[in-house]
Every structure is written in structure tokens, then in C-alpha cells.
Coordinates of C-alpha atoms in Angstrom, one line a residue:
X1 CA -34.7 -11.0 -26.6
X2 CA -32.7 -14.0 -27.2
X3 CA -31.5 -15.8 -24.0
X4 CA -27.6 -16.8 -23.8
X5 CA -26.7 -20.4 -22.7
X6 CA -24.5 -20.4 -20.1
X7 CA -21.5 -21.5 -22.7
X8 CA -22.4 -18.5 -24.2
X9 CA -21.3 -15.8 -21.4
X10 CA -17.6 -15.5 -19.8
X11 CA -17.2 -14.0 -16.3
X12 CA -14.0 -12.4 -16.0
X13 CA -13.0 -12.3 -12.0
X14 CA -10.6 -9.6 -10.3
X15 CA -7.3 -11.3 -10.4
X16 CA -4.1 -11.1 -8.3
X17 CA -2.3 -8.2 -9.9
X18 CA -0.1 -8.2 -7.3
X19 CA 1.2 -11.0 -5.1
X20 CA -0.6 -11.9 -2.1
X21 CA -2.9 -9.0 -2.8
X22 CA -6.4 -9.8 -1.7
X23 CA -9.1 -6.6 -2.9
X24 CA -8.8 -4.0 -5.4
X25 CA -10.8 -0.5 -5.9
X26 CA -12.4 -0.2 -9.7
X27 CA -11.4 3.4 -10.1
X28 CA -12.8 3.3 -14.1
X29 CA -14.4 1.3 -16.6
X30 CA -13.4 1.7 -20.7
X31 CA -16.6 -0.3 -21.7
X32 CA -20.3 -0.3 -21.0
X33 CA -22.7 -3.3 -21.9
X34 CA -23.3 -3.8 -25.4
X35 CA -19.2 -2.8 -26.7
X36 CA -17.7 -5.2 -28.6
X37 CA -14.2 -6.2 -26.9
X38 CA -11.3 -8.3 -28.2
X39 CA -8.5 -10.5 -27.0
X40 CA -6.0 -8.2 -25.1
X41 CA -8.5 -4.7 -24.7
X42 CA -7.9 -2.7 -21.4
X43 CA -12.1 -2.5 -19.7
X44 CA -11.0 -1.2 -16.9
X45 CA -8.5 0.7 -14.2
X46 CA -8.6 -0.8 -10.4
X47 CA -6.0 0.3 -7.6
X48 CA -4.5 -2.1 -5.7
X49 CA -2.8 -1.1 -2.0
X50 CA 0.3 -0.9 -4.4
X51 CA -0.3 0.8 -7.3
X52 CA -2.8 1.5 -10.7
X53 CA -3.1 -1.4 -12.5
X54 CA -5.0 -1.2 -16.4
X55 CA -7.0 -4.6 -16.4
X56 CA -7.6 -6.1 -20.4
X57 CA -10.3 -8.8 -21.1
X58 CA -8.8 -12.4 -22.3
X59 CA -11.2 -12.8 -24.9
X60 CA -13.7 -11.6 -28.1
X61 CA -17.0 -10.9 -27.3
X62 CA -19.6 -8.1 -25.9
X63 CA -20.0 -7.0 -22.9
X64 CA -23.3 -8.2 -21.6
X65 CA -23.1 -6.7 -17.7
X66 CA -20.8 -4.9 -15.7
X67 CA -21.2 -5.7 -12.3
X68 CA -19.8 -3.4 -9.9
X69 CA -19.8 0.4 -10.3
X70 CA -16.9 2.4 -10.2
X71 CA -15.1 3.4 -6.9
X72 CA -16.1 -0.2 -5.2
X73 CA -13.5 -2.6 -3.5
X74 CA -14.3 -6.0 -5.4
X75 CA -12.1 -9.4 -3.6
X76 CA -10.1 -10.8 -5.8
X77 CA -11.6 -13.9 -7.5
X78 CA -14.7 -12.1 -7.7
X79 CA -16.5 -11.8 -11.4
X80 CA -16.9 -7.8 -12.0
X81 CA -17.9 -8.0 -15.8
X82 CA -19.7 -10.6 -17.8
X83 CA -18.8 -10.8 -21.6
X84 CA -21.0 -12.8 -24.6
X85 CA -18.8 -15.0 -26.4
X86 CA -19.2 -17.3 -29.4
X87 CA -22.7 -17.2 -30.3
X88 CA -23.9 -15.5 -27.3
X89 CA -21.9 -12.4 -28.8
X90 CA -24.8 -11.6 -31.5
X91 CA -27.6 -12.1 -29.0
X92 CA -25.6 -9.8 -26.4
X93 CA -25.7 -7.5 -29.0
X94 CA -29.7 -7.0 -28.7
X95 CA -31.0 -4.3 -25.8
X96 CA -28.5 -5.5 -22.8
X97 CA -29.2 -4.6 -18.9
X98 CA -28.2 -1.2 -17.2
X99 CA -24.7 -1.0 -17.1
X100 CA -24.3 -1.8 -13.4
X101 CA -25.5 -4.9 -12.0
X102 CA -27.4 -4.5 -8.7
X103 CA -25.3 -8.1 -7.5
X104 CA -23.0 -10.4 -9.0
X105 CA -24.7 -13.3 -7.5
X106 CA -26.7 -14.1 -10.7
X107 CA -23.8 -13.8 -12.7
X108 CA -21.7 -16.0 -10.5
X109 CA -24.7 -19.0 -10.2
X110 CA -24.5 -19.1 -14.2
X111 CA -20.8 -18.8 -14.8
X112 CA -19.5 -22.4 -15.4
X113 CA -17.1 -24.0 -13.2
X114 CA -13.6 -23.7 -15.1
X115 CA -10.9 -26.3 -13.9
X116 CA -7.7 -24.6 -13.0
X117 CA -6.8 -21.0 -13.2
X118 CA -9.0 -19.1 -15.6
X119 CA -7.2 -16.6 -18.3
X120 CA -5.8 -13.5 -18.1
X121 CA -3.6 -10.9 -19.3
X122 CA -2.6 -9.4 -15.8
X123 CA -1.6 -10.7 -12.3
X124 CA -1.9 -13.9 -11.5
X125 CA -5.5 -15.0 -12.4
X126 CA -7.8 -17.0 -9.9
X127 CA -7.9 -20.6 -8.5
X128 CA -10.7 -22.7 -8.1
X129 CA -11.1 -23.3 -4.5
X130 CA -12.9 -25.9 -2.7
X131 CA -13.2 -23.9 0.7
X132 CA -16.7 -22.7 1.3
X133 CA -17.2 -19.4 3.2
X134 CA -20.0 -18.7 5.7
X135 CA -22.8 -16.3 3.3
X136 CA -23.5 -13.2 4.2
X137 CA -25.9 -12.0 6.9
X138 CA -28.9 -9.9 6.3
X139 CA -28.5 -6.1 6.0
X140 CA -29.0 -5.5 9.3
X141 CA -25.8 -6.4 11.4
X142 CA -24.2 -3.6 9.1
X143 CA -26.6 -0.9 10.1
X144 CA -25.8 -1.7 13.9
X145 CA -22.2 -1.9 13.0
X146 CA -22.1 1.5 11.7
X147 CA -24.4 2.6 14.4
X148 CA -22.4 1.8 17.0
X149 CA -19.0 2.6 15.4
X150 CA -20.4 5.9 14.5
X151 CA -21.4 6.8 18.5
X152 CA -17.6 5.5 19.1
X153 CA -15.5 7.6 16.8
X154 CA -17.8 10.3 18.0
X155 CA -16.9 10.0 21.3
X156 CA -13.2 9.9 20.6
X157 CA -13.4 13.3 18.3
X158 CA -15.2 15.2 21.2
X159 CA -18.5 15.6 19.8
X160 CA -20.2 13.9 22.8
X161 CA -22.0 10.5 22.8
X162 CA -24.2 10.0 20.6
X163 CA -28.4 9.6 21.6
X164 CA -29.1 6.5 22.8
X165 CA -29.9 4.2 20.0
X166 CA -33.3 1.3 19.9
X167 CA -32.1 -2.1 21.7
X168 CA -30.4 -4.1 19.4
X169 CA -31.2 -7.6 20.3
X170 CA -28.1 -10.1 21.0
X171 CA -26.7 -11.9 18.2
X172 CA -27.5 -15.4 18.1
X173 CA -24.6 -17.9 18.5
X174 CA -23.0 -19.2 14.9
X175 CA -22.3 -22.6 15.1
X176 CA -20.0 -24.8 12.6
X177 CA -16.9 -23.5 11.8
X178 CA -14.7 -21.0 13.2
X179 CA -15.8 -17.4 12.7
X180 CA -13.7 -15.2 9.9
X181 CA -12.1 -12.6 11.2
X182 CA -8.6 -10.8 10.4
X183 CA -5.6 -11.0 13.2
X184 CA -6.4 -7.5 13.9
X185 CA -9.9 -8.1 14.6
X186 CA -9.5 -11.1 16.6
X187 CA -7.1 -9.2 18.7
X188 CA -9.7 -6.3 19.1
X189 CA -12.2 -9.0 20.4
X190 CA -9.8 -10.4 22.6
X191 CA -9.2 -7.1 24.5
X192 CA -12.9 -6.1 24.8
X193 CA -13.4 -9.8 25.9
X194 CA -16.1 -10.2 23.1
X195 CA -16.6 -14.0 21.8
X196 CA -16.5 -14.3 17.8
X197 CA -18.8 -16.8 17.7
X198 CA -21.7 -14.6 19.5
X199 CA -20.9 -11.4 16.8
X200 CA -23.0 -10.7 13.2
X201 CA -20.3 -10.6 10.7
X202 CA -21.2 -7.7 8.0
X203 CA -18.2 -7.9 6.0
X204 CA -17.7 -9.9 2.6
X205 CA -18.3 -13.8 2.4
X206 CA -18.8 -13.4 6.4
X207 CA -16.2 -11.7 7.7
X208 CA -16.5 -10.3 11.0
X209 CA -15.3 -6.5 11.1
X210 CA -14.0 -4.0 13.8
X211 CA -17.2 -2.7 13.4
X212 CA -18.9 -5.8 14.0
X213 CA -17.0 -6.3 17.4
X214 CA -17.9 -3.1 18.3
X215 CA -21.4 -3.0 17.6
X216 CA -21.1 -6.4 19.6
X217 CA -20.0 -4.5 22.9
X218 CA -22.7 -1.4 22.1
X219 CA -25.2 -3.9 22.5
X220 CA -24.4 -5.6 25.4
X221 CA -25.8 -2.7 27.8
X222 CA -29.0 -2.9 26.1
X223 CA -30.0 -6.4 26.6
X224 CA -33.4 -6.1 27.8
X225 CA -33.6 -6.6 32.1
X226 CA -36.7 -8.4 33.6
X227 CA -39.6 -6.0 33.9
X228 CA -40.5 -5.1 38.0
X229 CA -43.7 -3.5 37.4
X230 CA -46.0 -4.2 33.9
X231 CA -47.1 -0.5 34.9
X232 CA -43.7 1.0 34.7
X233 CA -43.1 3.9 31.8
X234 CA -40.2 3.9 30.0
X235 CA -37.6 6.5 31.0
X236 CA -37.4 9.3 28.8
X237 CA -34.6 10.2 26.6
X238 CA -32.3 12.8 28.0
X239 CA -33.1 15.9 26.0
X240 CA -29.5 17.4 26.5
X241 CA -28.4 14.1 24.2
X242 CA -28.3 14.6 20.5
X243 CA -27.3 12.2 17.5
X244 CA -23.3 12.7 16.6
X245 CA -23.5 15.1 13.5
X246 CA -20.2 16.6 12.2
X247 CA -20.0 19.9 9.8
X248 CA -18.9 19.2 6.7
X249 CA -17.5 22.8 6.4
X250 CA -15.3 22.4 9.3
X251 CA -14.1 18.7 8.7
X252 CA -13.4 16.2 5.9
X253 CA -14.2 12.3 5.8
X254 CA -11.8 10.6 3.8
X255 CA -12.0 7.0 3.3
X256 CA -8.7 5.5 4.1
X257 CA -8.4 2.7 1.0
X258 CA -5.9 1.4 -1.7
X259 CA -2.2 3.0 -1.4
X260 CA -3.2 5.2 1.6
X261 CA -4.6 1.9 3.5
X262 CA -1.5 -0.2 2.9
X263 CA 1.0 2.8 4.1
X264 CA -0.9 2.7 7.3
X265 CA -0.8 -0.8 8.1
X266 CA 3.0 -1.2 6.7
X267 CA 4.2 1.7 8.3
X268 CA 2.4 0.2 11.7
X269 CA 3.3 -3.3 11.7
X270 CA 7.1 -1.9 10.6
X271 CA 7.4 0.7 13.9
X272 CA 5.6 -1.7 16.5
X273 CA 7.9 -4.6 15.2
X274 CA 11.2 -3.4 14.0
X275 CA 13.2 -1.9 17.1
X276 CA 14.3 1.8 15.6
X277 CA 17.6 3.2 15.8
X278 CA 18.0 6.6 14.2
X279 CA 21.2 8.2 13.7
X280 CA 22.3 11.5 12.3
X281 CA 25.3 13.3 10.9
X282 CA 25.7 16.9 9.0
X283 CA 27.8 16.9 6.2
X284 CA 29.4 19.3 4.1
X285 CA 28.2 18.4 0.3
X286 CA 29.8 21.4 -1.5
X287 CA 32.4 18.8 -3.7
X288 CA 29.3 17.0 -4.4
X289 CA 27.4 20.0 -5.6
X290 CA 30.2 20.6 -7.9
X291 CA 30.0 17.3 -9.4
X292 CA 26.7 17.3 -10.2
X293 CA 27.2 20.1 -12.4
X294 CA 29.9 19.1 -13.9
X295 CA 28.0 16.1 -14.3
X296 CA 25.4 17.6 -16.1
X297 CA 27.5 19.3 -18.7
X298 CA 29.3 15.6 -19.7
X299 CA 28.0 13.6 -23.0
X300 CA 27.8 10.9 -21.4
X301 CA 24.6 12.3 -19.5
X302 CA 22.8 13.7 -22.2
X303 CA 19.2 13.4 -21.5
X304 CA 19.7 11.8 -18.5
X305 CA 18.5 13.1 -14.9
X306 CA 21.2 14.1 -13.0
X307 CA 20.7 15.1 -9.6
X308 CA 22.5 15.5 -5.2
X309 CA 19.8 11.9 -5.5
X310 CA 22.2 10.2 -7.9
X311 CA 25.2 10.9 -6.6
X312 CA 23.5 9.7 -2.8
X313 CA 21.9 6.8 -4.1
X314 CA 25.7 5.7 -5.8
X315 CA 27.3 6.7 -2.2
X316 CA 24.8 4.4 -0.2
X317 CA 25.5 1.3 -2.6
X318 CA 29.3 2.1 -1.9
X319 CA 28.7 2.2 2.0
X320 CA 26.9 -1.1 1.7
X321 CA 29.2 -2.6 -0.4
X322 CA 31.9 -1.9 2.8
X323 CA 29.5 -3.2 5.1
X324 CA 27.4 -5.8 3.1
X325 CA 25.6 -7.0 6.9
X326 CA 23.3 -3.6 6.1
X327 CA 21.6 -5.5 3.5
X328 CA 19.7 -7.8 5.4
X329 CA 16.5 -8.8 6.6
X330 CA 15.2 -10.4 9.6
X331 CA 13.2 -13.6 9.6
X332 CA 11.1 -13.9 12.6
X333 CA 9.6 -17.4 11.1
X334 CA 12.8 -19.5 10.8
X335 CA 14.4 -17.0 13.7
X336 CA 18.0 -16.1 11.0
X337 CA 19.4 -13.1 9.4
X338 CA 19.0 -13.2 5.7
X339 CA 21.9 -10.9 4.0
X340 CA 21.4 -10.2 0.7
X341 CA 24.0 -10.4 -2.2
X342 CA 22.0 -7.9 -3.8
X343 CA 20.4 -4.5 -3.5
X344 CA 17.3 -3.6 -4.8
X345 CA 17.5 0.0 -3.8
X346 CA 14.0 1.6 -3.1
X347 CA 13.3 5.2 -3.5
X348 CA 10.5 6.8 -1.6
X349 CA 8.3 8.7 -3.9
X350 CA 4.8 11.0 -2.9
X351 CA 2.2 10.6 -5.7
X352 CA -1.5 11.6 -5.7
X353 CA -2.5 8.3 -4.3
X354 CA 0.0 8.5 -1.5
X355 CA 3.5 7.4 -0.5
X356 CA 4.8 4.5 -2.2
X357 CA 8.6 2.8 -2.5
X358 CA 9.1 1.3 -6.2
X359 CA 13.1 0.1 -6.1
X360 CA 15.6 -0.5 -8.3
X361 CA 16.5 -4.0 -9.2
X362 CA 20.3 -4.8 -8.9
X363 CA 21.3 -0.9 -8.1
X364 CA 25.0 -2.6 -7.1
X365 CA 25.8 -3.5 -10.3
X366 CA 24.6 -0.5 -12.5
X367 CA 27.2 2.0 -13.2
X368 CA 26.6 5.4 -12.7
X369 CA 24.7 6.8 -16.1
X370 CA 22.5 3.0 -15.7
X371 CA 21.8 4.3 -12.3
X372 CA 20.5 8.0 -13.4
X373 CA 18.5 6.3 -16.0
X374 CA 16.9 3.9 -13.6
X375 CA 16.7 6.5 -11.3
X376 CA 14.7 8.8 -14.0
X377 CA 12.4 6.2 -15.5
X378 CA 11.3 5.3 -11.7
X379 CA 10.2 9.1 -10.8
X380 CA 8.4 9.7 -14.2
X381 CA 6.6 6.4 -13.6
X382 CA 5.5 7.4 -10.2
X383 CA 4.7 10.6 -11.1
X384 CA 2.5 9.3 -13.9
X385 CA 0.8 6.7 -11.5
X386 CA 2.0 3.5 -13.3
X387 CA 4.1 2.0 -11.4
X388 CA 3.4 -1.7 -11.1
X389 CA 3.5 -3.7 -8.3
X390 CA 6.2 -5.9 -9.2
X391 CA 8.2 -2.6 -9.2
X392 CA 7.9 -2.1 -5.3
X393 CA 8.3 -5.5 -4.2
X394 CA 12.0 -6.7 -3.2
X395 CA 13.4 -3.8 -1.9
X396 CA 16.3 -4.1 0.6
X397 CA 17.1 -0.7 1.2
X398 CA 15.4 2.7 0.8
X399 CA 16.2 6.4 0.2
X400 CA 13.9 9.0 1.8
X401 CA 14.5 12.6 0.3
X402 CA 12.6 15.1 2.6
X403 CA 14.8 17.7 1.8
X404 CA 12.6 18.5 -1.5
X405 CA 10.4 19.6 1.4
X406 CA 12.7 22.1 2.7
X407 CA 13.4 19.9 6.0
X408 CA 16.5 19.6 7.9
X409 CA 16.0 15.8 8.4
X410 CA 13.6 13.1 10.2
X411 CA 13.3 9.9 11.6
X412 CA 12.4 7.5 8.7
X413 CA 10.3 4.4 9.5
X414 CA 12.1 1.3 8.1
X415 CA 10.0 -0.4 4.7
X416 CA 8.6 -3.7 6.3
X417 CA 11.0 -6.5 5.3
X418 CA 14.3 -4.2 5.6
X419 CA 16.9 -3.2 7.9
X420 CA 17.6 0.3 6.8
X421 CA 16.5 3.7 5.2
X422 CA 18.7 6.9 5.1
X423 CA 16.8 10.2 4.9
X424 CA 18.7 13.2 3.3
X425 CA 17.5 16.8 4.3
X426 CA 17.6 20.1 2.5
X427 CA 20.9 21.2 1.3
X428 CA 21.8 24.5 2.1
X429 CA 24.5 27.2 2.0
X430 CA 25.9 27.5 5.9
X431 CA 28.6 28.5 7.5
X432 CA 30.9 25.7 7.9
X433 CA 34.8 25.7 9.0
X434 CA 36.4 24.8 5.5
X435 CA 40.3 25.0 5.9
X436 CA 40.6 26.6 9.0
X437 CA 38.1 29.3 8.1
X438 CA 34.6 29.8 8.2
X439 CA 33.0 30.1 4.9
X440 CA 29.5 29.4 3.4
X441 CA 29.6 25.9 2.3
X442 CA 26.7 24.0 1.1
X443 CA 25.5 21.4 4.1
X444 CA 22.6 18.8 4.7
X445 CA 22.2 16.5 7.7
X446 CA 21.3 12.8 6.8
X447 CA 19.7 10.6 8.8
X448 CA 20.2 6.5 8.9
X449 CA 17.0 4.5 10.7
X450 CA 18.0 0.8 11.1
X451 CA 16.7 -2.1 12.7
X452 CA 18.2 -3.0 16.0
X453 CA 17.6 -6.8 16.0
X454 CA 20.2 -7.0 13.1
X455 CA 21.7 -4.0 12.5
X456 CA 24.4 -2.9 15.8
X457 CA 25.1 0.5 16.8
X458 CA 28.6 -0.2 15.6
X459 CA 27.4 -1.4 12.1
X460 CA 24.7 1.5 11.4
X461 CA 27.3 4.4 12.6
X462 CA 30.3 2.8 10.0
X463 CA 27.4 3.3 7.1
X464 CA 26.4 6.4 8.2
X465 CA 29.6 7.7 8.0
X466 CA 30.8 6.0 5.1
X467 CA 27.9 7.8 3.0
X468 CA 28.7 11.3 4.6
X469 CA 32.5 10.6 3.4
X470 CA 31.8 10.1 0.3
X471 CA 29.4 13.2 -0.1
X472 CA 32.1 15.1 1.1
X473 CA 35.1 14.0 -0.6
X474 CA 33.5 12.4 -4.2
X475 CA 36.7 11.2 -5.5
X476 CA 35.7 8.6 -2.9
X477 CA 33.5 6.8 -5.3
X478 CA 36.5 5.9 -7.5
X479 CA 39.0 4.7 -4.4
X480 CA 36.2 3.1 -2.7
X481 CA 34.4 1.3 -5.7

């Protein structure tokens, strides 16, 4: 078999496809070792925390080695497939190696060292960096990491601690740099009053994990004491104690990752940092109702979606347009109020993958037919899975619809970086006082969350109510506009 030069072989590493986005999930590879690939050829789909993104390879070549299977979280700036270029191409061509590598480290020892960023078709391809990470520790800090995380959680869920586990003998103190560890994590460390520089990192390039932290305080207890006696036996194991086991028919394990993972931690950092205010009003949305119909039967509309969303989304950007200090953010950094001249107006959407909040760019200035075809192009792509992540970034404002739920209303948690997000219930036929008379009229609550900081309860009420009055009386989106 011939042997490739190292000129001969291209690693192509997991780039930024989103900004600031630092892992990504291969959910499928298009190519095995030994396909011929050319300049511009999707070889794979990875999942980002944002979204589905279809990678294709910068180059002509074959595919010599793929090197991480599907379903693994790969660091951006990591090589995951190795391609034969040039001359290398024919010899790659010969009997290649299985089509999962057992490590990229080969790979990466061969790959020469490009200047700059390397090319690709998607994201925002990968700098060379200078910084050197600490290299991973041996396999054993993860087995006591799970170990102990595993007798934790167990604990927590009421299955009862888990049997005692063999001494695990005290990390050794790392010296040189600081350790690597998250915010989170260092937090954690602080509260348990566990030293970084004591704990076995188990995570990538070094990282010290939660699990590492805890495995850190599981093994504190079990630093050996100075024997009394020589003579003295061991005590034995309780025999009431058993190891944590959990039925698999009664409960589920699912891993939280990729769009799931960065709800959590936005919707966290949003409620523990943005002070909520939630306000509600019930409106009567018959006049609306009406409109949308007749909405639907106008030319003008032909093919497009026309929906109670549209005609929502269009009385929101009025509302803001009377009170532009809603569309705002908060800068905690340089400690001002940002207001934006603009609204990118998010719409919550629930896909497969999770929740996520693409937004549409300059909303304000779109009239009405713009806005139902923005509005339909955003829910087929989300529905579809291929909504990028340039699509959910610069949102100012959001719409939550729970009513497609059936739900009266809720209390919205506000999408990081904004300072408000209306949720609009279920519309439904109630009895209402219409003219001095009660008669079943069509009625749905809507709820405003804002953030306190920026947003007054003066402010968020004149919004609120600006929305609800144009809902009920349409023609307002002409006297208004």
C-alpha cells in the first residue's frame, strides 16, 4: 500500500458555523473512506446548540479517514475527516482504514501547520492558535468522575446511596498554569470549597468538569487514616447497601446536548439575571378574526400564510413603534441601555430538536404581505430543521404563541439579550359584554414579560395595551402606522 506524504492528505477541522459557538454533535456522515469528493460536496450534518448545519469539504480528493463516529460532540477546530489530495488521491484510493478512526491524534501529528485560517465553505473556519492546553489525563479520572456523579444524582432521585465504592486515592497537585475550568464549574468548586488545582480534569484538552469536582469531594472521605492495629479487619460492607441501578422500563436517560443544552443554559442565565415582570390583559379579538379572513380571500395574499400570528406580530411592531424604549437591551459591561432603531422580531418555534427563536430581520419596515411571507418561510424552515444560525441571532424582541397549545397564557422567559416577549394564548369564543350586551365574542389573554432593569412598569403596561387595542379595534393599524 502506497504511503501518502503528508502534502498529500488534508485535515478538514470542525469550524465555527455559528459565532462564538465552541462544540458541535456529528449527527451523519454522506461519505465513507475511499469516496471520491469535490470542491463544495456536503460529507456531513453536525448540530450546533443553534441549529442543523450541512458541512461541505473545500477541496478534490478521497476520503482517506473519518475520524469521529456519528452522534459525538467534536470542539471546534478539531480535524474530524482526513481527505487525499493531489497525488495522495490515487494512493487513497487503494484499501483505506475502517471508516472510524479510533483517535484523531495521528491525524492531527501529520496534518501540516497551515498559516492563517484554513478553507471552508461554512462558518467561520479555524485559527491557528499559539496557546497550548494542558493534555489529557489517563482514563481513569473519568471512571471516578462518573462514579461519583453517578452515587450523587442517585441520591438526589431517591434511589438511595449508592455501595460504597474502592478508595480512590487523592489527586496529585497540577502545577504550571491555571486549571481549565468553565465559570460554572469554578463556581461549583468554590461552594464545595474544593481547590482546582488538587482535581483530575477528564474533560477535553484538560478541562476540569462538574463531574470532576465532584468526584473530587467523593473522594475526600476516603483518604486512607493511619492504621491502629496491623491485626485489625476491614469492616464489612453493609449488606442492606446496593449499587444505584435505575429501570429502564420505568425511566428514560436523555442526554441533554445541542439545541436542548443551549435552551437550558439561555433560559437559566436569562431568569437568574433579567429581573421579570409579567403582565397580562384579555382582549376581545373578534374584529381581528374577521380580518384574517377577509385577509385570506384578497389577491394580494395569494399563497401567502395568513394567520391571528400576522396580524399580532404587525400589532407588536406598531406598539413598539409608539414606545421605541421597548426595544432595548441592557449592557451590564459598559453599565447603558442600548435602544435599538431596529426590530428583528423573533418568533418562538418547537421543532424536534427543541425550542428555538429564528427572527425576522428589519420586521418594522416590512409591510404587511413582506411580513406574512417572512413569517411563512421562517415556520417551514423550522419545521424542516434548517434554520441557520445566523437566523436566530439579533433578535430584539420575541413572540411566544402557546395558544396553539390550547393554553390561556404563561409567563414567558425573556430571550437572553432582550427586554421583552409577549405570549398570546388560545383564542376562544366567550361571553364577553359587546355593546352593552353579553354575547359570545372570540377572546384571548396575552401576556408581556419584560425586563425590569430597563423596561418600567409604566412603559411595559402602555405596550401591553397598545397591542390589545389594536387586536380589538384593527383599523388601528392604519391610524396608528
Amino acid at each position: 500500500m502506497t504511503t501518502m506524504t503528508d502534502s498529500s492528505v488534508r485535515e478538514f477541522k470542525m469550524p465555527d458555523v455559528g459565532e462564538g459557538l465552541t462544540e458541535a454533535e456529528i449527527l451523519k456522515w454522506y461519505v465513507q473512506p475511499g469516496d471520491t469528493v469535490t470542491d463544495g460536496q456536503v460529507v456531513c450534518e453536525v448540530e450546533t446548540a443553534k441549529a442543523a448545519v450541512e458541512l461541505p469539504i473545500p477541496y478534490d480528493g478521497v476520503v482517506r479517514a473519518l475520524h469521529f463516529p456519528e452522534g459525538t460532540t467534536v470542539d471546534v477546530g478539531t480535524s474530524i475527516i482526513a481527505v487525499a489530495v493531489g497525488d495522495g488521491a490515487a494512493a487513497a484510493a487503494e484499501p483505506v482504514q475502517e471508516a472510524v478512526a479510533d483517535t484523531p491524534a495521528a491525524a492531527e501529528a501529520e496534518e501540516p501547520k497551515p498559516e492563517g485560517r484554513q478553507p471552508v465553505l461554512v462558518g467561520y473556519g479555524v485559527s491557528t492558535s499559539s496557546t497550548k492546553r494542558r493534555p489529557r489525563k489517563g482514563a481513569q479520572a473519568p471512571a471516578a468522575a462518573q462514579e461519583a456523579s453517578a452515587a450523587i444524582q442517585a441520591e438526589m432521585n431517591g434511589h438511595g446511596p449508592a455501595a460504597p465504592a474502592a478508595p480512590v486515592a487523592p489527586a496529585a497537585p497540577v502545577t504550571g498554569d491555571r486549571p481549565l475550568a468553565k465559570p460554572p464549574v469554578r463556581k461549583l468548586a468554590k461552594d464545595l470549597g474544593v481547590d482546582l488545582a488538587t482535581v483530575v480534569p477528564s474533560g477535553p484538552d484538560g478541562i476540569i468538569t462538574r463531574e470532576d469536582v465532584h468526584a473530587a469531594v467523593a473522594a475526600e472521605p476516603a483518604t486512607p487514616e493511619p492504621q491502629a492495629a496491623p491485626a485489625a479487619a476491614a469492616p464489612a460492607p453493609s449488606p442492606t447497601a446496593a449499587p444505584a441501578s435505575y429501570d429502564t422500563t420505568r425511566e428514560t436517560r436523555v442526554p441533554v446536548k445541542g439545541v436542548r443544552k443551549a435552551t437550558a443554559a439561555a433560559m437559566v442565565g436569562s431568569a437568574f439575571t433579567a429581573p421579570h415582570v409579567t403582565e397580562f390583559v384579555t382582549v376581545d379579538v373578534t374584529r381581528t378574526m374577521k380580518l384574517v379572513e377577509e385577509l385570506k380571500q384578497d389577491k394580494e395574499y395569494a399563497g401567502l400564510r395568513v394567520n391571528p400570528l400576522l396580524l399580532i406580530a404587525k400589532a407588536l411592531l406598531v406598539a413598539i413603534k409608539r414606545n421605541p424604549d421597548i426595544n432595548a437591551s441592557w449592557d451590564e459591561a459598559a453599565q447603558e441601555i442600548v435602544v435599538k432603531h431596529y426590530v428583528n422580531l423573533g418568533i418562538a418555534a418547537a421543532t424536534p430538536r427543541g425550542l428555538i427563536v429564528p427572527n425576522i430581520k428589519d420586521a418594522h419596515a416590512k409591510t404587511l404581505p413582506q411580513l406574512a411571507g417572512s413569517l411563512g418561510e421562517l415556520v417551514s424552515t423550522a419545521r424542516e430543521g434548517k434554520t441557520s444560525p445566523a437566523a436566530m441571532q439579533g433578535g430584539t424582541v420575541t413572540i411566544t404563541n402557546v395558544g396553539v397549545f390550547g393554553v390561556d397564557t404563561g409567563t414567558p422567559i425573556l430571550n437572553p439579550g432582550e427586554s421583552a416577549i409577549l405570549a398570546v394564548g388560545a383564542i376562544k369564543l366567550q361571553p364577553w359584554v359587546h355593546k352593552g350586551k353579553v354575547k359570545p365574542r372570540q377572546v384571548t389573554t396575552l401576556a408581556l414579560s419584560f425586563d425590569h432593569r430597563l423596561v418600567d412598569g409604566e412603559l411595559g403596561s402602555k405596550v401591553l395595551a397598545d397591542v390589545a387595542a389594536v387586536l380589538e379595534q384593527p383599523k388601528r393599524l392604519i391610524s396608528w402606522a
